[in-house]
Coordinates of C-alpha atoms in Angstrom, one line a residue:
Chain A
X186 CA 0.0 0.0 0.0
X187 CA 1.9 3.5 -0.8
X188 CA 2.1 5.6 2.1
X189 CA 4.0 8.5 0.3
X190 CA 7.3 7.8 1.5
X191 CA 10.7 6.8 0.1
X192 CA 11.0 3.0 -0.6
X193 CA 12.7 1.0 2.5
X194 CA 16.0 0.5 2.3
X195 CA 16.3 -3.3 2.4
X196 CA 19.0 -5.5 2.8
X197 CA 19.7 -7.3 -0.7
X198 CA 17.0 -10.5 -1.2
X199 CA 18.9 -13.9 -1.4
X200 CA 19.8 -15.7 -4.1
X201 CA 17.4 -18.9 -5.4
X202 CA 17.6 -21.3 -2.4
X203 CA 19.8 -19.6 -0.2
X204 CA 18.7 -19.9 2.7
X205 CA 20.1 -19.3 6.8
X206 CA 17.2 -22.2 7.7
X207 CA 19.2 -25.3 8.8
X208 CA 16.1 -28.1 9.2
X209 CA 15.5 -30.0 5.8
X210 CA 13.1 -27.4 4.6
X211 CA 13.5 -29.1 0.8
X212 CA 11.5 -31.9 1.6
X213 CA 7.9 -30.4 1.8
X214 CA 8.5 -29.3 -2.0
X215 CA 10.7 -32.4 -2.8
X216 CA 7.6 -34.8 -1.9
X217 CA 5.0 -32.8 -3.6
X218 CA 7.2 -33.3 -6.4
X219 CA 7.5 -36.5 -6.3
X220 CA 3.7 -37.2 -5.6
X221 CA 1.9 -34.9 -7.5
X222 CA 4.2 -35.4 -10.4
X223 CA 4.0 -39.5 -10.1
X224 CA 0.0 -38.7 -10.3
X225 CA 0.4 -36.5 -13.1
X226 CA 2.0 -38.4 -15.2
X227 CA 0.0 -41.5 -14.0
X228 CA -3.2 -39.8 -15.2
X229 CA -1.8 -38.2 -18.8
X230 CA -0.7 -42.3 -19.4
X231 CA -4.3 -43.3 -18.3
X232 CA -6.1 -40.9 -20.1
X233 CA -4.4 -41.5 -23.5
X234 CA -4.3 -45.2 -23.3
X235 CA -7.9 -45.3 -23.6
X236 CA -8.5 -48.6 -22.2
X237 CA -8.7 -50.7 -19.5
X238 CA -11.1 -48.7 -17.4
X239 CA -13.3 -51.4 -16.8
X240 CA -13.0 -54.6 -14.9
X241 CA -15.9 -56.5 -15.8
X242 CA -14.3 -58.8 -18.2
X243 CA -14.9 -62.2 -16.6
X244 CA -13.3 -65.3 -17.4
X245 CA -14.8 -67.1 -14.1
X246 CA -18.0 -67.8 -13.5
X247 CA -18.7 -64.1 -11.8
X248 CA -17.2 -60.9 -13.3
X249 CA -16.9 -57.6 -11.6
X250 CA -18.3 -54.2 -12.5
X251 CA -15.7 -52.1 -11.7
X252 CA -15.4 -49.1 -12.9
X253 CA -11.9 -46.4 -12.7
X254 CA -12.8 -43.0 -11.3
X255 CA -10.5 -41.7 -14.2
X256 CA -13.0 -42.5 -16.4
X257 CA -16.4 -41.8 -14.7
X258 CA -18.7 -40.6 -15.7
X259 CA -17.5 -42.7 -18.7
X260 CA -19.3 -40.9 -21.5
X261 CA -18.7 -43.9 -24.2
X262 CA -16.9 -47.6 -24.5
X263 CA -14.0 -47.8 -26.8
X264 CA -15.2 -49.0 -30.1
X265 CA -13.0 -51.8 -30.4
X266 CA -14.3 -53.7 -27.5
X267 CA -15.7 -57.0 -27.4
X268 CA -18.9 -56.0 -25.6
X269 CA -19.7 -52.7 -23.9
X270 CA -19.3 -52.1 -20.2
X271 CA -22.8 -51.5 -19.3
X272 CA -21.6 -47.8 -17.5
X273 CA -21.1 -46.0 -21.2
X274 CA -23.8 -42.6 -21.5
X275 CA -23.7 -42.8 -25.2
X276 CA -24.0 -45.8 -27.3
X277 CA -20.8 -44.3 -29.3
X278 CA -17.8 -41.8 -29.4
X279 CA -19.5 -39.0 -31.5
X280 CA -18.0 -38.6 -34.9
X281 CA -16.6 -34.9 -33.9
X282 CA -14.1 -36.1 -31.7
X283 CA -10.6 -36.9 -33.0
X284 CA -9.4 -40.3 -32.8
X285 CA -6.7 -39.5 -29.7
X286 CA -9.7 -38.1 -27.7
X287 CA -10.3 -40.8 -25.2
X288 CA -13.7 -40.2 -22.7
X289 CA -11.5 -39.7 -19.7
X290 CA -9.6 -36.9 -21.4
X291 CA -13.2 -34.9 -21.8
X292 CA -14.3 -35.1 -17.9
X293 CA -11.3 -35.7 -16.2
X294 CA -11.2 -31.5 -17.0
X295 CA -13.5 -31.2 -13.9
X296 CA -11.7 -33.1 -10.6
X297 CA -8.2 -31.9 -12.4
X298 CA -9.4 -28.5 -11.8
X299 CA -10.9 -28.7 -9.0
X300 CA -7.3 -29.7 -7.4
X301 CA -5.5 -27.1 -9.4
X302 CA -7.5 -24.4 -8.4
X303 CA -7.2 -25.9 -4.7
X304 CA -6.1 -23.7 -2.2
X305 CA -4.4 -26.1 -0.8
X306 CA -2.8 -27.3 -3.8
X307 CA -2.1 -24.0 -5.1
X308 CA 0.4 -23.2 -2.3
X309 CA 2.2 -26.5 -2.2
X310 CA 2.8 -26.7 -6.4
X311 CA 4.0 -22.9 -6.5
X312 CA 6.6 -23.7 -3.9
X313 CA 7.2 -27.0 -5.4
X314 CA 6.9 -26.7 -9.1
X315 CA 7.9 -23.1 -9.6
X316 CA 10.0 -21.6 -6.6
X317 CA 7.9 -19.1 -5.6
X318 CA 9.1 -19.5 -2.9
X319 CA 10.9 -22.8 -2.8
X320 CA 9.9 -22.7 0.8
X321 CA 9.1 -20.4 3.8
X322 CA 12.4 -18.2 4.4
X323 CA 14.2 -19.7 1.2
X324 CA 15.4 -18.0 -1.9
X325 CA 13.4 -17.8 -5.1
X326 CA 14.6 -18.1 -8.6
X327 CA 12.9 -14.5 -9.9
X328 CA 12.5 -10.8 -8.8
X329 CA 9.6 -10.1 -10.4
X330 CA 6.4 -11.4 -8.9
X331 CA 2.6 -10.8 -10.4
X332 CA 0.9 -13.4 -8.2
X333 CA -2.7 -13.9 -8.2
X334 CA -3.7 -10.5 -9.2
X335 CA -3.5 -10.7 -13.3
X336 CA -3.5 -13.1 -15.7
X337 CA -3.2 -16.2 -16.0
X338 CA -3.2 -16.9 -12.4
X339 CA -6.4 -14.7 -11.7
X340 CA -7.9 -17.3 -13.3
X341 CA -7.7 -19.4 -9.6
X342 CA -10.7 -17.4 -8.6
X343 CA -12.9 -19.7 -10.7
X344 CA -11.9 -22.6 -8.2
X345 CA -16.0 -22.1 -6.8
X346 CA -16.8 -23.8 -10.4
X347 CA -15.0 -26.8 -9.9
X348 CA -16.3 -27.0 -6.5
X349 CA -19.7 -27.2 -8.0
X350 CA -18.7 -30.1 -10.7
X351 CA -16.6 -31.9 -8.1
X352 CA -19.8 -31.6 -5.8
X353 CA -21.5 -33.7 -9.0
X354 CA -18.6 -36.1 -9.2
X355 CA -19.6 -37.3 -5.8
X356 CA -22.7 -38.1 -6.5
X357 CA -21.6 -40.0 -9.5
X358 CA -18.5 -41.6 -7.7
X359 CA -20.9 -42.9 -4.7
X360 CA -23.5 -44.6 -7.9
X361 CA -20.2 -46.4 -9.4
X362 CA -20.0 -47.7 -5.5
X363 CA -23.3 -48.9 -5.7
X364 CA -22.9 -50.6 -8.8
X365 CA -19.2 -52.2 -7.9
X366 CA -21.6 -54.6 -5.7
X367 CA -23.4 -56.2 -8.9
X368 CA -21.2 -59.3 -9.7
X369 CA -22.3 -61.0 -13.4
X370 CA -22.7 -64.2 -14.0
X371 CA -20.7 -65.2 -16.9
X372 CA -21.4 -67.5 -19.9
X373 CA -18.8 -70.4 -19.5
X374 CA -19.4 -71.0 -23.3
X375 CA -18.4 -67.2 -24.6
X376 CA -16.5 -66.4 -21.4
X377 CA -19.0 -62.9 -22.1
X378 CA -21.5 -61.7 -19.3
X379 CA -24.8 -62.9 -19.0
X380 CA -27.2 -60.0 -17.4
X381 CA -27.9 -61.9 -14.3
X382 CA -26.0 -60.9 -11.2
X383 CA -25.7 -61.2 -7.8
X384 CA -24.6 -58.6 -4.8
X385 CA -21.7 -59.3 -3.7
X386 CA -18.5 -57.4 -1.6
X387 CA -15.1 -57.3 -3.5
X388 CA -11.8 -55.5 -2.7
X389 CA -12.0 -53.4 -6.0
X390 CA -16.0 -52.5 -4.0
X391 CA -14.4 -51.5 -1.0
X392 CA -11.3 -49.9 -2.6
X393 CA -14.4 -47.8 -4.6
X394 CA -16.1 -47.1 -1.6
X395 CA -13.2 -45.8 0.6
X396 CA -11.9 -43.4 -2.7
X397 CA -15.1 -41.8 -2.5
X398 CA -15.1 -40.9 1.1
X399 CA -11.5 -39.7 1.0
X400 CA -12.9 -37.6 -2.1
X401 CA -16.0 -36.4 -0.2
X402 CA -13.8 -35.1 3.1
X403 CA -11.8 -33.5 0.7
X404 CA -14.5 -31.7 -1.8
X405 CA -16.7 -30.9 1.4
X406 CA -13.2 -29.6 3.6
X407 CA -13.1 -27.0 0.3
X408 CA -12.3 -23.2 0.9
X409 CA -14.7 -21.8 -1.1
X410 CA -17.7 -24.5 0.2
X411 CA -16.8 -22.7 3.7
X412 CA -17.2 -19.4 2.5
X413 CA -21.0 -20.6 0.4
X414 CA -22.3 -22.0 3.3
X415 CA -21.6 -19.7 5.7
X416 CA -18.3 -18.2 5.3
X417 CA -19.6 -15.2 3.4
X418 CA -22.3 -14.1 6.4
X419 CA -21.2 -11.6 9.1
X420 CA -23.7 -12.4 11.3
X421 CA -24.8 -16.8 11.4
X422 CA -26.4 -17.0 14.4
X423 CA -29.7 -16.5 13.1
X424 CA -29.5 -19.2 10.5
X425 CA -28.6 -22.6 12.2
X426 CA -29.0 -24.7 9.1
X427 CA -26.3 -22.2 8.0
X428 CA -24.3 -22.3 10.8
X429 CA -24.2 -26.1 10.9
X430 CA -23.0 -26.6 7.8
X431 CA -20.0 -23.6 8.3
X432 CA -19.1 -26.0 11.1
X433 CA -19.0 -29.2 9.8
X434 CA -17.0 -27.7 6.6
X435 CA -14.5 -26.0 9.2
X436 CA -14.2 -29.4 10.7
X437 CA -13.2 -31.0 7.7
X438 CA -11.1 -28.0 6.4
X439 CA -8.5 -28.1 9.3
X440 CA -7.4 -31.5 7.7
X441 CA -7.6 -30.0 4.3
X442 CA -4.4 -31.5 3.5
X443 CA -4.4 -34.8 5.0
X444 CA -7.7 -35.1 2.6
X445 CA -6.5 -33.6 -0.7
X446 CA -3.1 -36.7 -0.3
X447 CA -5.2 -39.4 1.0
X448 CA -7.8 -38.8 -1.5
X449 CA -5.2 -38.2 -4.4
X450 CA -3.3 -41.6 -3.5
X451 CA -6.6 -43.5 -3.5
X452 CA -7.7 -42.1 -6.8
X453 CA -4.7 -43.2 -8.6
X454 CA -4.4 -46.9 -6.2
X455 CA -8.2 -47.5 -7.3
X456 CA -7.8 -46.8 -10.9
X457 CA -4.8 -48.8 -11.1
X458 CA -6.7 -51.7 -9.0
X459 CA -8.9 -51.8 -11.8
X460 CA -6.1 -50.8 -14.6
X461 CA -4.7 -54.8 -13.1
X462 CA -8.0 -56.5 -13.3
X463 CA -8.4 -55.2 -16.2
X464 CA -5.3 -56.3 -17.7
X465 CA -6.0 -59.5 -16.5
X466 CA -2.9 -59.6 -14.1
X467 CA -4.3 -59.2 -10.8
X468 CA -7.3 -61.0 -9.5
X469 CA -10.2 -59.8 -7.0
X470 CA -11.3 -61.1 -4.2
X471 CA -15.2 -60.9 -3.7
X472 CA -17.8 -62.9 -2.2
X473 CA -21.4 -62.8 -3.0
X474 CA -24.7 -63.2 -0.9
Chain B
X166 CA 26.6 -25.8 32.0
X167 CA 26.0 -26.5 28.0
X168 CA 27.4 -23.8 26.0
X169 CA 26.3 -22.3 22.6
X170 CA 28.0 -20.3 19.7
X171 CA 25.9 -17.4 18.4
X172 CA 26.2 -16.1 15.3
X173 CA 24.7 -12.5 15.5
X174 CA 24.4 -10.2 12.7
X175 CA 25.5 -6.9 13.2
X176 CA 25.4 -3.7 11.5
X177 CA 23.3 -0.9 9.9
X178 CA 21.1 0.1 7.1
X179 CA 25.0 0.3 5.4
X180 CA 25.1 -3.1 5.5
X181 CA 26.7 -5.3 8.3
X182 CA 28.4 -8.9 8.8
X183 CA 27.7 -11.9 11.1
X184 CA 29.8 -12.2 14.2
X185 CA 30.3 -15.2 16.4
X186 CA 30.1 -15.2 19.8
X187 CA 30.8 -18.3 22.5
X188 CA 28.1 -18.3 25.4
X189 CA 27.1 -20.3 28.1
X190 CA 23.1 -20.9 29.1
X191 CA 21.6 -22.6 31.8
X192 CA 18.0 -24.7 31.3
X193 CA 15.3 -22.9 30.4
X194 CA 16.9 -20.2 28.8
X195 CA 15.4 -18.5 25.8
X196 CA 17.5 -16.9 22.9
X197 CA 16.8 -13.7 24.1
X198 CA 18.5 -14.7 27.6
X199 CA 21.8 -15.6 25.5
X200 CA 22.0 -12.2 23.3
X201 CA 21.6 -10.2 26.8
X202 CA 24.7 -12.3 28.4
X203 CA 26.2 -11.7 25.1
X204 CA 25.6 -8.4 25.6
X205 CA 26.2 -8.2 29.0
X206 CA 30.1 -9.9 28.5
X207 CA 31.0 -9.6 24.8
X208 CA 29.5 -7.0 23.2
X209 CA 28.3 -4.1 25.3
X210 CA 26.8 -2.1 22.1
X211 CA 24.7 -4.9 21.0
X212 CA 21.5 -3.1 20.0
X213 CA 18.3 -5.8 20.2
X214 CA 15.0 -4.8 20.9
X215 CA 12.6 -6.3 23.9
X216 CA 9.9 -6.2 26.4
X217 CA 8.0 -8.5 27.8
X218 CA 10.0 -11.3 27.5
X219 CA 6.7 -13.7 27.7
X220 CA 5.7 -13.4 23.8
X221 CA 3.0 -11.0 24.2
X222 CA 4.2 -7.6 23.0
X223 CA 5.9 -8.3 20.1
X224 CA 9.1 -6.7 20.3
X225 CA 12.1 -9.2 20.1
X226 CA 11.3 -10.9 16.8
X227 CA 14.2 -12.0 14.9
X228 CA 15.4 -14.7 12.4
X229 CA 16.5 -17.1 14.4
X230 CA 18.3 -20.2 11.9
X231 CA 17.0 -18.3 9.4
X232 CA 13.3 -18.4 10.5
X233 CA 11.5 -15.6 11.8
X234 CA 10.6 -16.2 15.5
X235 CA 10.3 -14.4 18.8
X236 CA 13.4 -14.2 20.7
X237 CA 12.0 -14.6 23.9
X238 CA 9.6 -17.8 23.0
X239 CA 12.9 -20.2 21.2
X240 CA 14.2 -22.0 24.1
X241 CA 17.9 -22.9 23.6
X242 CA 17.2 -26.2 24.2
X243 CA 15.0 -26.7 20.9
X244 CA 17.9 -25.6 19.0
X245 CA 21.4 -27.6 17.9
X246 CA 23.9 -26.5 19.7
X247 CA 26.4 -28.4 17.7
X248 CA 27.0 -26.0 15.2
X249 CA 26.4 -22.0 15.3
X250 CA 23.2 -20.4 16.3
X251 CA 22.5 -17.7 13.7
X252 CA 20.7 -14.7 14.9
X253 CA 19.6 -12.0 12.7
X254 CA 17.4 -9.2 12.1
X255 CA 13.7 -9.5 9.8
X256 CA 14.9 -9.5 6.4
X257 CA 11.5 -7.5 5.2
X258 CA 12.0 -4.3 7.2
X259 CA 15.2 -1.6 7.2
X260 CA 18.3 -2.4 10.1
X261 CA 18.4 0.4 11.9
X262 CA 21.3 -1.5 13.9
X263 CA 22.3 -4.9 14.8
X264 CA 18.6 -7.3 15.6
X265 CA 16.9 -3.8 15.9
X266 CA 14.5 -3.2 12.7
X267 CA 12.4 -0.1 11.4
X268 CA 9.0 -1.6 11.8
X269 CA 7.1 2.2 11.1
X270 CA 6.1 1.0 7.4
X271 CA 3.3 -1.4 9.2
X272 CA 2.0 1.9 11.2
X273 CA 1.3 3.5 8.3
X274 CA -0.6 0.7 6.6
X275 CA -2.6 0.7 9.4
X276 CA -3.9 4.0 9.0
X277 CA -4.7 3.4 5.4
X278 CA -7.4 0.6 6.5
X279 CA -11.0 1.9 6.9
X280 CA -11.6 2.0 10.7
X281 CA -14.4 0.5 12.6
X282 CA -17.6 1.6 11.3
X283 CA -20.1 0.2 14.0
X284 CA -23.9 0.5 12.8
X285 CA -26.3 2.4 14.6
X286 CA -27.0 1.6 18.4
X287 CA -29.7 -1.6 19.1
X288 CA -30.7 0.2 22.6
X289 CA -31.7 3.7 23.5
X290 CA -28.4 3.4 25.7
X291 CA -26.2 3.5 23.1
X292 CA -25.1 -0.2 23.0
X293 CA -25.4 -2.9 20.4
X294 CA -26.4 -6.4 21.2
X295 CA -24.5 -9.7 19.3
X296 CA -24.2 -13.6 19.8
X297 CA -21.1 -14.8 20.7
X298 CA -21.5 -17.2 17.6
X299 CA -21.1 -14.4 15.2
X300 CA -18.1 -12.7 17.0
X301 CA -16.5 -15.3 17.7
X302 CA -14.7 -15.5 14.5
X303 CA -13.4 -12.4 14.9
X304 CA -12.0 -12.9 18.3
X305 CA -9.0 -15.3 17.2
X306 CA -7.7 -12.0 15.2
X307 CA -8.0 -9.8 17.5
X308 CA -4.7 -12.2 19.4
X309 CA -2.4 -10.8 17.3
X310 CA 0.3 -8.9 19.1
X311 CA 2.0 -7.6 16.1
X312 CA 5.3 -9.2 15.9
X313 CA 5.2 -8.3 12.5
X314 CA 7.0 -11.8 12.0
X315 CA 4.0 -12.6 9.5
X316 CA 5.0 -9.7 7.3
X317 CA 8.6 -10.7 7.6
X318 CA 8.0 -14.0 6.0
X319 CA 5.8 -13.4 3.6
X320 CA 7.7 -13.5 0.4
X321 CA 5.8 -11.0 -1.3
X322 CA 7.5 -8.3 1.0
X323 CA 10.8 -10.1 1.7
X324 CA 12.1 -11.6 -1.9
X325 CA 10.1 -8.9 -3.4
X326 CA 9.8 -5.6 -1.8
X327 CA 6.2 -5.0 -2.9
X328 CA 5.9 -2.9 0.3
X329 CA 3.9 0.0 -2.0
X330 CA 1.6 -2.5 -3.3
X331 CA 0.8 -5.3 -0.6
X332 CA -0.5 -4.8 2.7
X333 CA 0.7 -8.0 3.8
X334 CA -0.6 -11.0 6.4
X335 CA -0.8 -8.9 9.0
X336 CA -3.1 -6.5 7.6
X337 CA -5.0 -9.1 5.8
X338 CA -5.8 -9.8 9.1
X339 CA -6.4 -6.6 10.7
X340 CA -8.8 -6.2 7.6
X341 CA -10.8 -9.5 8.6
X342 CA -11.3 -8.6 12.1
X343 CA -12.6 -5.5 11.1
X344 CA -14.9 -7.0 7.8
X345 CA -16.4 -10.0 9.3
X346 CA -17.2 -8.3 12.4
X347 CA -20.6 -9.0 12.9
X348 CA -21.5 -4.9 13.6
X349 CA -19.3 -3.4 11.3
X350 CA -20.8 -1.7 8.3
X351 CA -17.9 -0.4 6.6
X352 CA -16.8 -2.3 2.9
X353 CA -13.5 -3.1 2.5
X354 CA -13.0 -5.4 -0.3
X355 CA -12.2 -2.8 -2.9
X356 CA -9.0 -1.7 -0.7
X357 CA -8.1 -5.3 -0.6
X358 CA -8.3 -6.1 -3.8
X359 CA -6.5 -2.6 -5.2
X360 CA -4.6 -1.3 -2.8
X361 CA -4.0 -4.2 -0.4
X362 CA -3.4 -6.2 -3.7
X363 CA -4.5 -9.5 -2.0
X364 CA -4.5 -11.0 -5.4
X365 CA -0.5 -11.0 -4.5
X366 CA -1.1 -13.8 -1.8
X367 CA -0.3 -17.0 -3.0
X368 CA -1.3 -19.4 -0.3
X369 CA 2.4 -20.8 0.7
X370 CA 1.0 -20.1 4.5
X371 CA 4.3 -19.2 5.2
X372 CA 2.4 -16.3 7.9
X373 CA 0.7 -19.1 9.5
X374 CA 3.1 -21.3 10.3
X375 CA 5.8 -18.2 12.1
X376 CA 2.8 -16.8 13.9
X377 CA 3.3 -17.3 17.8
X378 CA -0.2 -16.3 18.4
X379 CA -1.4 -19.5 16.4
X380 CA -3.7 -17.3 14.1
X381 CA -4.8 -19.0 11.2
X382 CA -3.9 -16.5 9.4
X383 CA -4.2 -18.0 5.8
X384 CA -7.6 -20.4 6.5
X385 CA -9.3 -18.3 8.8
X386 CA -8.6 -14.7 7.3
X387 CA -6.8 -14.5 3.8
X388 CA -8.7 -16.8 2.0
X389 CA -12.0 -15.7 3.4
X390 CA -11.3 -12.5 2.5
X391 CA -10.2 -14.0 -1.1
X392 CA -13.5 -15.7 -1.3
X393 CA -15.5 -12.3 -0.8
X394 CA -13.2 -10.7 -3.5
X395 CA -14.1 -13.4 -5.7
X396 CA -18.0 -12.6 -4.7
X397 CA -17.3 -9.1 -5.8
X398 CA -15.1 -9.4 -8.9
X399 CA -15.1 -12.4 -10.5
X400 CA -18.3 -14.6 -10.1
X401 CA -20.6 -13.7 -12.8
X402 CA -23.2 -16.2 -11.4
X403 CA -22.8 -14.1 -8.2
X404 CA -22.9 -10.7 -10.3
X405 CA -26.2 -11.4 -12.0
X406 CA -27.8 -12.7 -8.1
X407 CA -26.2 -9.0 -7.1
X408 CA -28.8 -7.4 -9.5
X409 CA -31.5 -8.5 -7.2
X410 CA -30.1 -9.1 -3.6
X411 CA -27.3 -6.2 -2.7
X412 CA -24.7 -7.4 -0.6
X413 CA -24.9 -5.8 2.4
X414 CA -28.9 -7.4 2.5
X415 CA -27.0 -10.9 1.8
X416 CA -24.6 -10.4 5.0

């Protein structure tokens, strides 16, 4: 804020990572690295490989009905398949789409946001990924800052978007749950599905189930859901629905962290669960009522 | 008696150099406790700055290891003593000599922020009436004892010197006690965003985790605060419910 005086006279900034701090400050930044890049890559490998999002090839006498959160709501089945996957919106890819467009790469637009638009995420990548700064007390690479005031980093402020597509995903997240306990009896002739099934309880259900709790803490522990419910109002005493709900998001919030890695690792462990059954090379273990 | 090498920087707004100095401490000393023996032994014209010596008023915060923390609150025994103790002044504010900083920039930020603006009296006495619910928000702000080691770490004003743009943590917080205050009527969030460029936050909670107060400073007041800039600026779903409820009505 100008106050009409003559600029401090600072001492000189320090270099990129210089640093007096003598604990291992590099290793907040070095993990995020590590574990948000693993997941990035991960999910650009998924998302072009355009397959294998479904475990419900059978081969026994049950098959599952798994399907990858990278992939749901999974808009349409690969073409080339056998038979179709029984979660697939439209009977086809539209003709519009280029070939390289997989149904992952046009949804997955909406959870990916959501997390880079995080709060939470936003402070741990800019240290991590870009220096800015490398840590608390540490050096950064640039003098010149902009920050979140122009563009393109303005653009953070639509994070309340995502919220409200990530507050969809949920709902569509907990109905994959719901049907990861159909099991389908499969044709021991054609080795294909019949469309009888059976409930059932599998690892790949309760891996499903778990991924989209982790994902709820986390979507309803978000900023901007605090400020919507409540956060915005002065005065909450004199709406208790209101002030509920500002309370149970707070709650969740102060582990806003803890949820955003927990939910992140079960995301990628779930789809890669079902990435291996899919692939044939890892087997579930269900049991059916 | 355990024994501890400090490494104090001294010098001016000229510039200055770190100097070592061999002490002994007792248990339960502070930092603080070791630059006055220091003081007291080695280097009579040792200038630091101090009070209370129980973290309340603010006075004695300093880098210690290279992280900005209250002299008086570091207790020697939470440090390594196997290698030198650096000690030196905030980085984000002018020397004015040895651990002693010019701290006046923050007093004139402070009078740029729109004071209290109470609304009008709920009783013919001239008092208001307000749950504890709704000011209780506020309260944890009001803590702050203005160590001014928020400011210090916050990159914005230490790596880049936006001191005529950015009214930093401490003032983002100052701002919130003032906004969400459940009698306030005063609007703010066209300060913040311009003047205050809030928009220059960029979440590393860097203030929250040097605060000896505890304040969550980035959760509880910058983002909020964010989050009603966004309300005002750049929601056009929110823009277009504007045209029918204003915002004070919606408060």
């Amino acid at each position: 804020m100008a106050d009409g005086v003559v600029p401090l006279k600072l001492r000189p900034r320090r270099g990129f990572l210089q640093t007096m701090r003598t604990d291992a400050w590099w290793i907040g930044p070095l993990l995020t690295i590590l574990g948000f890049g693993a997941f990035l890559v991960w999910a650009n490998v998924r998302v072009f490989e355009n397959d294998h999002y479904y475990s419900g090839h059978g081969g026994f006498n049950l098959a599952t009905n798994y399907l990858t959160p990278f992939y749901s709501p999974l808009l349409f089945d690969v073409a080339e398949k056998a038979f179709p996957s029984g979660h697939a919106i439209l009977s086809e890819k539209p003709g519009f789409l280029p070939g390289f467009v997989s149904a992952a790469a046009l949804i997955l637009i909406f959870p990916a946001g959501f997390r880079f638009t995080c709060y939470y995420y936003r402070g741990a990548y800019y240290k991590a990924f870009w220096g800015d700064p490398a840590n608390c007390a540490v050096g950064e690479p640039r003098s010149g800052y902009l920050g979140e005031r122009t563009l393109p980093l303005v653009l953070q402020n639509i994070h309340r978007y995502f919220l409200y597509a990530a507050l969809i995903f949920i709902l569509i997240l907990s109905w994959d749950v719901l049907t990861a306990f159909k099991f389908y009896e499969v044709d021991q002739v054609t080795g294909r599905r019949t469309g009888a099934w059976r409930v059932g309880i599998g690892v790949g259900t309760v891996l499903m189930a778990v991924n989209v709790v982790l994902i709820a803490m986390y979507t309803l522990g978000c900023h901007s859901l605090r400020h919507l419910v409540g956060g915005k109002r002065d005065c909450i005493s004199d709406k208790p629905l209101s002030a509920k709900m500002y309370n149970c998001v707070t709650c969740l919030n102060n582990r806003h962290m803890l949820w955003a890695w927990c939910s992140l690792l079960s995301v990628g462990f779930t789809d890669i669960y079902v990435w291996k059954l899919a692939r044939g090379e890892w087997m579930d273990y269900f049991f059916t009522f | 008696m355990p024994g501890a090498t400090l490494r104090i920087w001294r010098g001016d707004k000229d510039g200055g150099d770190f100097f070592e100095y061999r002490s002994d401490y007792e248990d339960g000393m502070v930092v603080l406790d070791v630059v006055h023996k220091v003081q007291a032994e080695q280097a009579n014209d040792l200038a630091v700055r101090w009070n209370c010596k129980a973290g309340k008023c603010g006075s004695c915060s300093a880098e210690i290891n290279g992280t900005p923390r209250l002299m008086c609150m570091t207790r020697m025994d939470t440090l390594p003593t196997d290698r030198p103790i650096t000690v030196e002044p905030m980085q984000a504010f002018p020397v004015i000599r040895d651990l002693v900083t010019d701290v006046s920039w923050n007093y004139r930020v402070k009078r740029q922020i729109k004071p209290f603006a109470p609304r009008k009296p709920d009783a013919p006495d001239g008092t208001w009436r307000m749950q504890q619910a709704d000011v209780e928000r506020v309260q944890e702000f009001r803590k702050c004892i203005e160590c001014f080691l928020c400011q210090d770490v916050c990159h914005v004003l230490r790596d880049h010197h936006k001191h005529e743009e950015f009214i930093g943590p401490r003032f983002f917080v100052y701002s919130a006690a003032l906004e969400m205050h459940p009698l306030d009527t005063a609007d703010r969030l066209a300060d913040l965003k311009q003047a205050g460029s809030i928009g220059y936050c960029n979440i590393t909670k860097c203030c929250t985790k040097v605060c000896p107060e505890h304040i969550h400073i980035t959760d509880n007041a910058i983002i909020p605060l964010k989050e009603r800039v966004v309300d005002e600026y750049y929601d056009p779903l929110k823009k277009l419910v504007r045209l029918f409820i204003p915002r004070r009505a919606e408060r």
